[in-house]
Coordinates of C-alpha atoms in Angstrom, one line a residue:
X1 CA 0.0 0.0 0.0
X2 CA 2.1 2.7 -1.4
X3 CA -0.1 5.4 -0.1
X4 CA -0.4 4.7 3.2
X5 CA 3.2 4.1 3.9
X6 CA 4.4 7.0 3.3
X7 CA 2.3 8.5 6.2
X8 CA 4.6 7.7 9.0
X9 CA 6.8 10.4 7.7
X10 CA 4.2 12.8 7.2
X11 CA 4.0 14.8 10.3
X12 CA 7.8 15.0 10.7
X13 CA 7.5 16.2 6.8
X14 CA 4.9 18.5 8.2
X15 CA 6.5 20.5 10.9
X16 CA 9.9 20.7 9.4
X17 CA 9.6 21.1 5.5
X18 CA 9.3 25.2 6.0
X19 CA 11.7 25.4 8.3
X20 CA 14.3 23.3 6.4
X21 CA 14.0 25.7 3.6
X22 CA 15.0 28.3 4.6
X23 CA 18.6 27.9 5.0
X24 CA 21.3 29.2 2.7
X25 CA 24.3 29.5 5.1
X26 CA 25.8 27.1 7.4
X27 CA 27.9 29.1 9.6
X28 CA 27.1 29.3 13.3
X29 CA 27.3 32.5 15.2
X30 CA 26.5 31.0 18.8
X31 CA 29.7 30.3 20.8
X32 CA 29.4 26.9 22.1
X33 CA 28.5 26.6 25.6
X34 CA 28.9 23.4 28.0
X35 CA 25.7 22.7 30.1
X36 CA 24.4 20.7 32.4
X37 CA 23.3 17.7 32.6
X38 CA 19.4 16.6 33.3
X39 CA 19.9 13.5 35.7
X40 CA 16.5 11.6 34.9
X41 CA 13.7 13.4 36.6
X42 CA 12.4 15.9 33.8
X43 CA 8.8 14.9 32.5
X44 CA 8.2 14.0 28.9
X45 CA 4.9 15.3 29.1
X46 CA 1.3 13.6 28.4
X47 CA 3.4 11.0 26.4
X48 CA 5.7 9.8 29.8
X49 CA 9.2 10.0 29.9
X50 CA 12.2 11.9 30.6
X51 CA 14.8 14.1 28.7
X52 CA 18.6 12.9 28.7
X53 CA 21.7 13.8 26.9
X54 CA 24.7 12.2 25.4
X55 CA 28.3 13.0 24.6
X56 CA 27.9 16.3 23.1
X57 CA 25.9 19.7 23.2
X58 CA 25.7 23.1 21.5
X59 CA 24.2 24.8 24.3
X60 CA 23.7 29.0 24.7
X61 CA 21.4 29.6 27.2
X62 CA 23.4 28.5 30.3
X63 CA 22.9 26.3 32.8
X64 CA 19.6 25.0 34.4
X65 CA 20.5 24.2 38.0
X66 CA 23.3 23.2 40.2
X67 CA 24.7 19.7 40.1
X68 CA 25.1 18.5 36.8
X69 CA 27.5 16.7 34.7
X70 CA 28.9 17.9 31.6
X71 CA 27.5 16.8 28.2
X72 CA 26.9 18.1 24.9
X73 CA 24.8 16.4 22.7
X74 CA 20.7 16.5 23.6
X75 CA 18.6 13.4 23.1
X76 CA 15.2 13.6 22.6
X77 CA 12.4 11.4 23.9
X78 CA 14.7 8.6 25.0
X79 CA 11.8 7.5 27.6
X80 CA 9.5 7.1 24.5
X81 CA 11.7 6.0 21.5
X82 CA 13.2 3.1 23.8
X83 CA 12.2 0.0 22.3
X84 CA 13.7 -3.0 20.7
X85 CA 15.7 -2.2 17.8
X86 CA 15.6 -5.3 15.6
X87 CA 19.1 -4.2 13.5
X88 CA 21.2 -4.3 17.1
X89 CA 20.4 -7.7 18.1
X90 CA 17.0 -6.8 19.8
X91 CA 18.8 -4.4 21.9
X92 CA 16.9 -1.6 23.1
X93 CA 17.3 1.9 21.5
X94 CA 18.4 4.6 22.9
X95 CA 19.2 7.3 20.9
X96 CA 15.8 9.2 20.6
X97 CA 14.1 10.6 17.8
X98 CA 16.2 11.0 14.9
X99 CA 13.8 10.5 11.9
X100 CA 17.5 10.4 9.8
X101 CA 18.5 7.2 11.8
X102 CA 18.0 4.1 10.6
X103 CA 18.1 2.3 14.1
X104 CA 15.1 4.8 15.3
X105 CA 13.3 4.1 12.3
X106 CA 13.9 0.3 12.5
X107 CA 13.3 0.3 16.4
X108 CA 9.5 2.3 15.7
X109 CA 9.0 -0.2 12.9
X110 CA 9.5 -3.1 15.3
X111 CA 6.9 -1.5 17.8
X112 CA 4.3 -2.5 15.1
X113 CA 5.5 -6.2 14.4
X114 CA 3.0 -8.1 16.4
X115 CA 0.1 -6.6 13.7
X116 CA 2.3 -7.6 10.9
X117 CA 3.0 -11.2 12.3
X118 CA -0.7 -11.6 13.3
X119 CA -1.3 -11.1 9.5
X120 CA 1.2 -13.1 8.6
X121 CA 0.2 -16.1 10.6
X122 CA -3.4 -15.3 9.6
X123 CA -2.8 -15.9 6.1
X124 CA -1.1 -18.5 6.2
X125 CA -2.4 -20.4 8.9
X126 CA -6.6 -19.6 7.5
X127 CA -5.3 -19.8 4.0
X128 CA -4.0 -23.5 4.9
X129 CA -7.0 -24.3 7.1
X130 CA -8.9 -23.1 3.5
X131 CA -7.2 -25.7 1.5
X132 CA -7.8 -28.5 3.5
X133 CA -11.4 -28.1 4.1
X134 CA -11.7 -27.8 0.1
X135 CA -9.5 -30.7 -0.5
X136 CA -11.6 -32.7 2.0
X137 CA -14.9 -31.7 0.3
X138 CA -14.0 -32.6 -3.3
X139 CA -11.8 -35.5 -2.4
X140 CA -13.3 -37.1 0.8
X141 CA -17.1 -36.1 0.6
X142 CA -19.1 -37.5 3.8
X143 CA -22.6 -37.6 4.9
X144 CA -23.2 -35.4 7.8
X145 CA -23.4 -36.6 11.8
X146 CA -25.5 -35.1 14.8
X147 CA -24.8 -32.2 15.7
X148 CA -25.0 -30.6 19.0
X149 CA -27.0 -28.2 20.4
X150 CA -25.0 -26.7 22.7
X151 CA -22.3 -26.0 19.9
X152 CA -24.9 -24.6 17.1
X153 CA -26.3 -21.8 20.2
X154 CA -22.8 -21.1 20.9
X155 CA -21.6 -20.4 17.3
X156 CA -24.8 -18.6 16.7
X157 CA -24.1 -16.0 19.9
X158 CA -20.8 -15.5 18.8
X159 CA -21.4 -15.1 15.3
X160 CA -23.4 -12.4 16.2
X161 CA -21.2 -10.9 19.3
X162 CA -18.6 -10.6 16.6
X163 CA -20.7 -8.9 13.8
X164 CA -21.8 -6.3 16.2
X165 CA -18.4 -5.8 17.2
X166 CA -17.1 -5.6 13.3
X167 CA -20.1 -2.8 12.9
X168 CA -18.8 -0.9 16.4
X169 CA -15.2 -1.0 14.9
X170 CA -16.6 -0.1 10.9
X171 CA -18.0 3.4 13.0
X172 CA -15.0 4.0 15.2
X173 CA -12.9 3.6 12.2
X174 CA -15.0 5.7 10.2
X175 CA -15.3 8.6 12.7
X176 CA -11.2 8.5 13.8
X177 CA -10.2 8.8 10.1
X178 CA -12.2 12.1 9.8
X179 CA -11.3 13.6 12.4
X180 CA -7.6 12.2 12.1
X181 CA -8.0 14.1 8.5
X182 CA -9.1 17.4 9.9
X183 CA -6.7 17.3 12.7
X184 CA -3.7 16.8 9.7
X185 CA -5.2 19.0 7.6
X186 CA -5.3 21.8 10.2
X187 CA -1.5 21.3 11.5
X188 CA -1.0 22.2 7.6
X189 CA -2.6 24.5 7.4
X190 CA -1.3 25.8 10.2
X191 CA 2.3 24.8 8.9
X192 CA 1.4 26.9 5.4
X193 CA -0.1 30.1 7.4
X194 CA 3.7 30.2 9.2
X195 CA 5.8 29.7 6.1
X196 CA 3.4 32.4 3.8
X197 CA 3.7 34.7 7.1
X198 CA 7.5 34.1 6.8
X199 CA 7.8 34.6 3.1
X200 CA 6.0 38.2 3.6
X201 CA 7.9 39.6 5.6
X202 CA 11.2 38.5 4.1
X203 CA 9.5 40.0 0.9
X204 CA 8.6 43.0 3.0
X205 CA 12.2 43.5 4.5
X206 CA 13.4 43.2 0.9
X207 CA 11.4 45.8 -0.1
X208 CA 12.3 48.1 2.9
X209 CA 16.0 48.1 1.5
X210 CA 14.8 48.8 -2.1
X211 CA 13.3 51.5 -1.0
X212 CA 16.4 52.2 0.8
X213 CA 18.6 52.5 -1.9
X214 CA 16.1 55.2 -3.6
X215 CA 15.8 57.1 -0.4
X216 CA 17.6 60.5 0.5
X217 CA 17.5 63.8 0.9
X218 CA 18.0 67.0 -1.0
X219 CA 20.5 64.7 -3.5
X220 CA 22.3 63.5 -0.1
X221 CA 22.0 59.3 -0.4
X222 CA 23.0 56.5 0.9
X223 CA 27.4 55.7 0.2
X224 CA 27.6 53.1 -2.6
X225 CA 29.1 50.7 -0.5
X226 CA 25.7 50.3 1.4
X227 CA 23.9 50.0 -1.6
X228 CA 26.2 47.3 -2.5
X229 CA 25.7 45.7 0.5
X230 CA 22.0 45.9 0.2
X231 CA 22.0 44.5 -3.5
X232 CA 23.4 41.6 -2.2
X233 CA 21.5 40.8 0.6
X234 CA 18.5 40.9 -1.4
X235 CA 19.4 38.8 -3.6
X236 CA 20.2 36.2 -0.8
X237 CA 16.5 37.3 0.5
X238 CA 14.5 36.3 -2.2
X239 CA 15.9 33.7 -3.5
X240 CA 15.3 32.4 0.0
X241 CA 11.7 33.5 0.3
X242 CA 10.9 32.6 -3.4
X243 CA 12.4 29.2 -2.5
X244 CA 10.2 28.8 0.8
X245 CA 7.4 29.5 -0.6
X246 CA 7.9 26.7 -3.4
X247 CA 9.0 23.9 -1.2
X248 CA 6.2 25.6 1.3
X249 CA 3.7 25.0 -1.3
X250 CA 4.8 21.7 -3.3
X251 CA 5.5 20.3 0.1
X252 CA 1.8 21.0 1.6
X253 CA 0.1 19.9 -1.7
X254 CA 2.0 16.2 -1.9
X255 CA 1.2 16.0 2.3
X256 CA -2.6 17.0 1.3
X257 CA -2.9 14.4 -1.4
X258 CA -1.3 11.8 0.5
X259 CA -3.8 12.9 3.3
X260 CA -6.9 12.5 1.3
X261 CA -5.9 9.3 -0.2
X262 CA -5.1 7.7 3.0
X263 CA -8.8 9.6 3.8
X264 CA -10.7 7.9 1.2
X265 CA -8.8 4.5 1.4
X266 CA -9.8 4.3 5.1
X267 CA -13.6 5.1 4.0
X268 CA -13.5 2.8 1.8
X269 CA -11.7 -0.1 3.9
X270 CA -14.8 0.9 6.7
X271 CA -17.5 0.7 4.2
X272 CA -16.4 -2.5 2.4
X273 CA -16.0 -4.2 6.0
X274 CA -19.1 -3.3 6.9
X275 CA -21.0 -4.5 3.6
X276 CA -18.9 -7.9 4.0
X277 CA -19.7 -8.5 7.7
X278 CA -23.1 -7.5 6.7
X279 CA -23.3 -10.3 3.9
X280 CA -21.6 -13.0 5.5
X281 CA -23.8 -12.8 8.6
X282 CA -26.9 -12.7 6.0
X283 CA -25.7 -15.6 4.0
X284 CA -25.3 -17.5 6.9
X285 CA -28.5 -17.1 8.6
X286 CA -29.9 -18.7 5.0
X287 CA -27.4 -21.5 5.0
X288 CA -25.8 -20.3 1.4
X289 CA -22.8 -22.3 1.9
X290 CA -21.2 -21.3 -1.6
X291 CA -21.8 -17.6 -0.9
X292 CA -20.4 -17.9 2.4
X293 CA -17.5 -19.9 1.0
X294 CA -17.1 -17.0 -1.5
X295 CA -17.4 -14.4 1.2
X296 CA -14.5 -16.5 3.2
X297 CA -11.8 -16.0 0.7
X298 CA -12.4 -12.3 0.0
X299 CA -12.5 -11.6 3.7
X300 CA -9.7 -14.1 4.6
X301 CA -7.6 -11.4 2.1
X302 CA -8.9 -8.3 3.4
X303 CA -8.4 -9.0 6.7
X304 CA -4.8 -9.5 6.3
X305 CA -4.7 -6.0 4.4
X306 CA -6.2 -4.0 7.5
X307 CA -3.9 -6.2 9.7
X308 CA -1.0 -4.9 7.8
X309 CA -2.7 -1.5 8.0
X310 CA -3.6 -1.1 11.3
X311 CA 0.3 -1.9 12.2
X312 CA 1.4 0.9 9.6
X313 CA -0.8 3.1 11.6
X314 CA 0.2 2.0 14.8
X315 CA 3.9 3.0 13.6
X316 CA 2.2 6.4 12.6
X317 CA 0.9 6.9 15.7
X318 CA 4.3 6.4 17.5
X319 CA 6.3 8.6 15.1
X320 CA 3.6 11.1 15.9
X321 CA 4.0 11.2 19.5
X322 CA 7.5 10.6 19.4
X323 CA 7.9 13.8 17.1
X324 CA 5.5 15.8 19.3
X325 CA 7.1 15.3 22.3
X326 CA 11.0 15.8 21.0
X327 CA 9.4 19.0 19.6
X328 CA 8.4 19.8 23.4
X329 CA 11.6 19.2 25.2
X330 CA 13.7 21.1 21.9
X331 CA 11.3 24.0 22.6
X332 CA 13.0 24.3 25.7
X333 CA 16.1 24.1 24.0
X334 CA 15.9 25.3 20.6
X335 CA 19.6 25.5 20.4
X336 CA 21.0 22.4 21.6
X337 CA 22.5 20.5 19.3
X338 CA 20.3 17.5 18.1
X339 CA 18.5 15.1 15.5
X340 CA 16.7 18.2 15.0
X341 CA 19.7 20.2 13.7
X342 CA 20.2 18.0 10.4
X343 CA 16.7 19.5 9.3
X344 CA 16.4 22.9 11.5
X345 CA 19.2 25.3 10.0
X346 CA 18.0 28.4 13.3
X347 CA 21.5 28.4 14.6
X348 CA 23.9 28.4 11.3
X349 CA 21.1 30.6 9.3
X350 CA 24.1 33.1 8.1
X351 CA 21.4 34.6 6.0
X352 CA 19.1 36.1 8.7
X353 CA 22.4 37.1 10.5
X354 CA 23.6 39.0 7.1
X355 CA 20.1 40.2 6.6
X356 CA 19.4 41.5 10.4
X357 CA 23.1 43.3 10.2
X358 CA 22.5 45.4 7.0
X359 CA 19.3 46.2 8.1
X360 CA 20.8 47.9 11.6
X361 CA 23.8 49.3 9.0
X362 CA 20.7 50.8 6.6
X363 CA 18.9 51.7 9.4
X364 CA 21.7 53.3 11.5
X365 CA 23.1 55.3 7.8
X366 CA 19.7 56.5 6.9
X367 CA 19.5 58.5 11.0
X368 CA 22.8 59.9 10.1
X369 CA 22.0 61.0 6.6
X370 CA 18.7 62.7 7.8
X371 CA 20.4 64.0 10.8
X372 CA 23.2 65.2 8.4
X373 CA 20.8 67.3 6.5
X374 CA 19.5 68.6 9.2
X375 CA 22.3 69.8 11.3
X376 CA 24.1 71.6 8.4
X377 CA 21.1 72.4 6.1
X378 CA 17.7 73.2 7.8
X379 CA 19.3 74.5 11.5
X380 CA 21.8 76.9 9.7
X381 CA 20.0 80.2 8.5
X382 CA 22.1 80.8 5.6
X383 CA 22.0 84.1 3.8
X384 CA 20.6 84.1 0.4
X385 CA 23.4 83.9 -1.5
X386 CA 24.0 79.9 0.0
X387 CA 21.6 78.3 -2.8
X388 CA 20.5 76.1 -2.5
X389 CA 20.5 75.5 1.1
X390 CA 19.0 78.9 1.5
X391 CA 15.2 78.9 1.9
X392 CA 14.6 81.0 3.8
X393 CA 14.7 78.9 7.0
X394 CA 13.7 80.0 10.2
X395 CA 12.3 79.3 13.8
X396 CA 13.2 77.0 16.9
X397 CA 15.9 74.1 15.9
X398 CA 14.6 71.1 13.9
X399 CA 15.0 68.3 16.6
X400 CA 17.7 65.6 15.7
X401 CA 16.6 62.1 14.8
X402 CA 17.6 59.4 17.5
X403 CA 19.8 56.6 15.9
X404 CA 18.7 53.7 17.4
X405 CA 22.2 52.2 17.0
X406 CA 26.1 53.3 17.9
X407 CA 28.5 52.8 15.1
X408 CA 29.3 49.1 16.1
X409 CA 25.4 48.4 15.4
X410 CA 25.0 47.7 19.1
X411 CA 21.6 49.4 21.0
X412 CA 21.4 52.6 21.9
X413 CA 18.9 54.6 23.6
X414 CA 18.0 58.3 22.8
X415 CA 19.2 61.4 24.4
X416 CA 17.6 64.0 25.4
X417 CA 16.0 66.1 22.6
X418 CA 15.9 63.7 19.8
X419 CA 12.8 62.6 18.6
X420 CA 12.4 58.6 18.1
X421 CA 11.5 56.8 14.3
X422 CA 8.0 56.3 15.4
X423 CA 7.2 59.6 15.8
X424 CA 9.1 61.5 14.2
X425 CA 7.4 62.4 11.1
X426 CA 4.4 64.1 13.5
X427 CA 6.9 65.7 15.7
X428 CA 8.6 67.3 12.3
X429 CA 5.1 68.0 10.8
X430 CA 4.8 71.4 13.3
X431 CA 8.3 73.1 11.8
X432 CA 6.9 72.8 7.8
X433 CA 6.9 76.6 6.2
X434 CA 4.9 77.5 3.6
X435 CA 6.3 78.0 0.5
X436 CA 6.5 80.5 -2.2
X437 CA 7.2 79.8 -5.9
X438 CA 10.4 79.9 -5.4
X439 CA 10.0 77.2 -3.0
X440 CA 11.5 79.7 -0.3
X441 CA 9.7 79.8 2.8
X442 CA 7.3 82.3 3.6
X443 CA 6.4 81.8 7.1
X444 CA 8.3 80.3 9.9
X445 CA 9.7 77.0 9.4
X446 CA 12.9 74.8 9.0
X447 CA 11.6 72.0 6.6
X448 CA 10.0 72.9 3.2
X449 CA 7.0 70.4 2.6
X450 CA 9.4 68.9 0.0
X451 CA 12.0 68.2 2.0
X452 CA 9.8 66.7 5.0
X453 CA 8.8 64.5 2.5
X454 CA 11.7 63.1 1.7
X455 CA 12.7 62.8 5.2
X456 CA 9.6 61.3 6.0
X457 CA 10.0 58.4 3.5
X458 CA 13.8 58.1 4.8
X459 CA 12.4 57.7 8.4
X460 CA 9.7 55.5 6.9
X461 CA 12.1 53.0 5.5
X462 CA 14.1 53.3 8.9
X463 CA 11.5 52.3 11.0
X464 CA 10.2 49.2 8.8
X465 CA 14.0 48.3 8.8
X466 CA 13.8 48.4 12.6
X467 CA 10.8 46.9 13.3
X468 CA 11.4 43.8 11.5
X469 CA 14.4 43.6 13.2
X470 CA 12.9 41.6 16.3
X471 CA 11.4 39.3 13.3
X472 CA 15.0 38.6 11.9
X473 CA 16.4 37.9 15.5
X474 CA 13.6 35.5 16.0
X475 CA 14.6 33.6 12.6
X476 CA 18.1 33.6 13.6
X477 CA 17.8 32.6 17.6
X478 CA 15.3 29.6 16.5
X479 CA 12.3 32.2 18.7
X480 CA 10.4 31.6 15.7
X481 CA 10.3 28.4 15.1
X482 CA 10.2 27.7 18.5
X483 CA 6.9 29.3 18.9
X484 CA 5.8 27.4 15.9
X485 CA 6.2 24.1 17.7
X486 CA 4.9 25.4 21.0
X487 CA 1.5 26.3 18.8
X488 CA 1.8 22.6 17.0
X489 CA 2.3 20.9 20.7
X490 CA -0.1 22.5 22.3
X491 CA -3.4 22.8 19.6
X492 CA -2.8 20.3 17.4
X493 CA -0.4 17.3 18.7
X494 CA -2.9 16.1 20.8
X495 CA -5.7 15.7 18.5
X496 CA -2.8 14.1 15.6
X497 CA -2.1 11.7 18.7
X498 CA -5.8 10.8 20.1
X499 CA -7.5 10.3 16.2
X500 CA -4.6 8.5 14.9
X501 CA -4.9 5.9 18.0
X502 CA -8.9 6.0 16.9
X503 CA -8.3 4.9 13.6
X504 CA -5.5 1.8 14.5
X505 CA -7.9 0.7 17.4
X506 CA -11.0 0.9 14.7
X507 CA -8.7 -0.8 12.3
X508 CA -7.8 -3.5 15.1
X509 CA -11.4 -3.9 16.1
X510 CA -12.7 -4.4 12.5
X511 CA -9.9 -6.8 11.6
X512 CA -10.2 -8.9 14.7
X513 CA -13.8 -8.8 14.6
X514 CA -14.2 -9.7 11.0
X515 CA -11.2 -12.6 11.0
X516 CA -13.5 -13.9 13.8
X517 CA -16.3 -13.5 11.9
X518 CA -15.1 -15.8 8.7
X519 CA -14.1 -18.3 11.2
X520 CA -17.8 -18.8 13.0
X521 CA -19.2 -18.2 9.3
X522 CA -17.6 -21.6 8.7
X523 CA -18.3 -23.0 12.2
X524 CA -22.6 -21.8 12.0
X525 CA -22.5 -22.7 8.5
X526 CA -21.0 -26.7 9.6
X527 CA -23.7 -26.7 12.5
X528 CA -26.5 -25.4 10.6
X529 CA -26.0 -27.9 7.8
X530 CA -26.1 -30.8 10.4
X531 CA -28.9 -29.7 12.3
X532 CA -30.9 -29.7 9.3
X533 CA -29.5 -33.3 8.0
X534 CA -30.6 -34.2 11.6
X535 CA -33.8 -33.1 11.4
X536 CA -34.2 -34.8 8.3
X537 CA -33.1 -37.9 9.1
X538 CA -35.3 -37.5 12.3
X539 CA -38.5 -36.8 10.1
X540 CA -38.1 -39.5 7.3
X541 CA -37.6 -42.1 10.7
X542 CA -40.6 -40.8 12.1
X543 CA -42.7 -41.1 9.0
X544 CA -41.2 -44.9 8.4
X545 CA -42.5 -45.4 12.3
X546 CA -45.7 -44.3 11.5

């Protein structure tokens, strides 16, 4: 079942595919840090378990408590992920989740065996039961004995116990896989809104510095070095947005088709379960042995397909909690060095770092080129022979603009008398002139409405520069993305985790029912046939008596 097998991946697929695409440098800026040690106690949440580590750790956000030993390397959800692993001599695993290793996926595999053997052992050992029953038919035909009472009740209850139970697990099946389906479909969803939200405002930062580039006042621009720099950042920018948004969208639409296919194939399996439990039981209550017979074999084959099933979506539903709770205990440590870093490039994103740094250069050059202009332009009053910074300029001092940033890009705060990038532009507004046709000022003023405009668009630019600055830290420090898993862990892994143990158990309860089923078809059928060649017999020696 080609479909449905590639569904154990799917919600690994899910919460990482964005993420995973955005990454066009490799080189960390986080000094490595040696932490603690957890020794054993920390919860794994809802799912059990604890966290532990292993020889090595890129840690930054220094140590949890007093006490521990030295380590470096973070394992995720050993408590959960340790199980046999059938490739290390039945050992049991214990490097956590790593969706990349083949002993974790070997190890979660294994956790599903005992449906895969039960099908096995159910083929072979009905399909042989099958054959012999037909052999001895055809080859050793045989006139039917008493049969007992006692034996044709009990067949009759169970046959029935069982074909209630098939219908129960045909309706629990049917109701998990829907709402299994619209909890996937919303983590997606979900999953899509983030990446789109992502791709914005990368597009928007690119845009900011565009409009950088153009910006400046009274033929005063940014140095061409700058606009150097920002030509090459935004060509790193949108090729990394452009590319997100492809694998964003490409990824989500193969995840959605795989998710209604699995959809309709469960439907399906419920509805053709239910029609063949509900034939079988019919055919048997008439005593149509060679519809029974035919039923038999087509169930005897189905039921090894939903055996087979229901372990593929048992191995679903461990992936899914295993992923859901190594996505919890990361959150706490988004950069620690784990399976998660082969897929998650937060820590070595060299773009966001490039892209957050000429945005504080851009930002930072555009204060001083406004502040420029306005220390030796608009708050000299130059005598009319100074064209063209004479206009006529006049009244209180035009209030400095407060560069958010020292020259080594670092924070800085304002001081007193500067005006701050959010409200600047209204604070400006009050010392416009009016202008003549000359475009000299008439009344009092220190900014002619055409140059407030430009500074207004240069403060403009600033402040989207500086506001998306938080938004760049957040890709580059792994706050983004760890907010994204906190959202998935918390709204939608336990739904993904409850519905995908609904449709296994459904899957269970209609295979077990149903395999039980075939057999007491056979068993009713055998009993049903001798009770009537016993009343026969009884009436022809009752007539011969008479």
């Amino acid at each position: 079942m080609p479909t449905t097998s590639f569904l154990p991946l799917s919600l690994p697929l899910l919460v990482t595919f964005f993420f995973s695409s955005y990454s066009v440098g490799s080189t960390s800026h986080f000094p490595p840090v040696q932490p603690p040690l957890i020794s054993g106690w920390e919860s794994e949440g809802n799912y059990g378990g604890v966290v532990s580590f292993g020889v090595r750790r890129s840690f930054s956000e220094g140590p949890i408590s007093d006490g521990y030993v030295q380590s470096s390397t973070m394992v995720l959800a050993p408590r959960r992920t340790h199980r046999r692993d059938p490739l290390n001599g039945f050992r049991y695993y214990t490097g956590g989740w790593n969706i990349s290793e083949r002993h974790y996926l070997a190890s979660v595999g294994f956790s599903a065996a005992p449906f895969f053997i039960i099908s096995l052992v159910w083929f072979l050992v009905f399909g042989l039961s099958l054959l012999i029953i037909c052999l001895c038919h055809c080859c050793c035909p045989r006139e039917p004995y008493g049969y007992s009472r006692i034996a044709y009740a009990l067949s009759l209850i169970f046959l029935i116990i069982f074909t209630i139970a098939a219908i129960i697990g045909c309706f629990v099946l049917y109701t998990g896989q829907g709402r299994f389906h619209r909890s996937t479909t919303g983590t997606l969803q979900y999953v899509v809104e983030q990446a789109d939200m992502t791709v914005w405002k990368l597009r928007n930062v690119s845009d900011y510095l565009a409009a950088a580039k153009q910006a400046g006042v009274d033929q005063v621009s940014l140095p061409s070095n700058v606009q150097t720099d920002i030509d090459e950042i935004q060509t790193k920018i949108n090729t990394s947005a452009s590319f997100l948004a492809e694998q964003a969208e490409d990824n989500a639409n193969d995840i959605q088709d795989v998710l209604d296919a699995t959809r309709m194939t469960l439907i399906i399996i419920a509805a053709v379960m239910l029609f063949l439990t509900f034939l079988g039981f019919l055919f048997s209550m008439f005593g149509m042995q060679f519809l029974v017979y035919t039923l038999v074999v087509f169930g005897w084959i189905l039921v090894t397909g939903t055996f087979i099933l229901c372990g593929v979506f048992l191995l679903l539903h461990n992936v899914a909690a295993d992923t859901c709770v190594a996505m919890d205990q990361w959150i706490q440590y988004p950069t620690a060095h784990t399976a998660l870093d082969d897929i998650l490039p937060c820590v070595d994103n060299a773009t966001s770092e490039e892209t957050l740094m000429r945005s504080k250069e851009v930002t930072s050059q555009l204060v001083d080129l406004v502040n420029q202009v306005i220390t030796n332009v608009s708050n000299i009053n130059f005598s009319p022979n100074f064209r063209p910074f004479y206009y006529n300029q006049s009244g209180p001092l035009l209030p400095l603009l407060c560069n958010p940033f020292y020259h080594d890009l670092t924070p800085r705060l304002c001081s007193s008398g500067e005006v701050d990038l959010s409200n600047a532009t209204q604070i400006w507004s009050s010392y416009v002139c009016e202008v003549s046709s000359k475009g000299d000022c008439i009344t009092t003023g220190r900014l002619t409405p055409y140059f407030y405009n430009q500074m207004a668009a240069a403060v403009n630019v600033s402040y989207g520069l500086y506001t998306y600055g938080p938004f760049l830290v957040e890709l580059e420090d792994c706050t983004f993305v760890r907010q994204t898993f906190s959202e998935i862990y918390k709204d939608h892994c336990p739904g993904l985790g409850l519905y995908s143990k609904w449709v296994y158990v459904g899957l269970f309860m209609v295979s077990a029912s149903v395999m039980l089923s075939l057999i007491f078809w056979v068993i009713y059928g055998r009993e049903r046939k001798h009770r009537v060649y016993t009343k026969h017999v009884m009436e022809e020696g009752g007539s011969k008596d008479s």
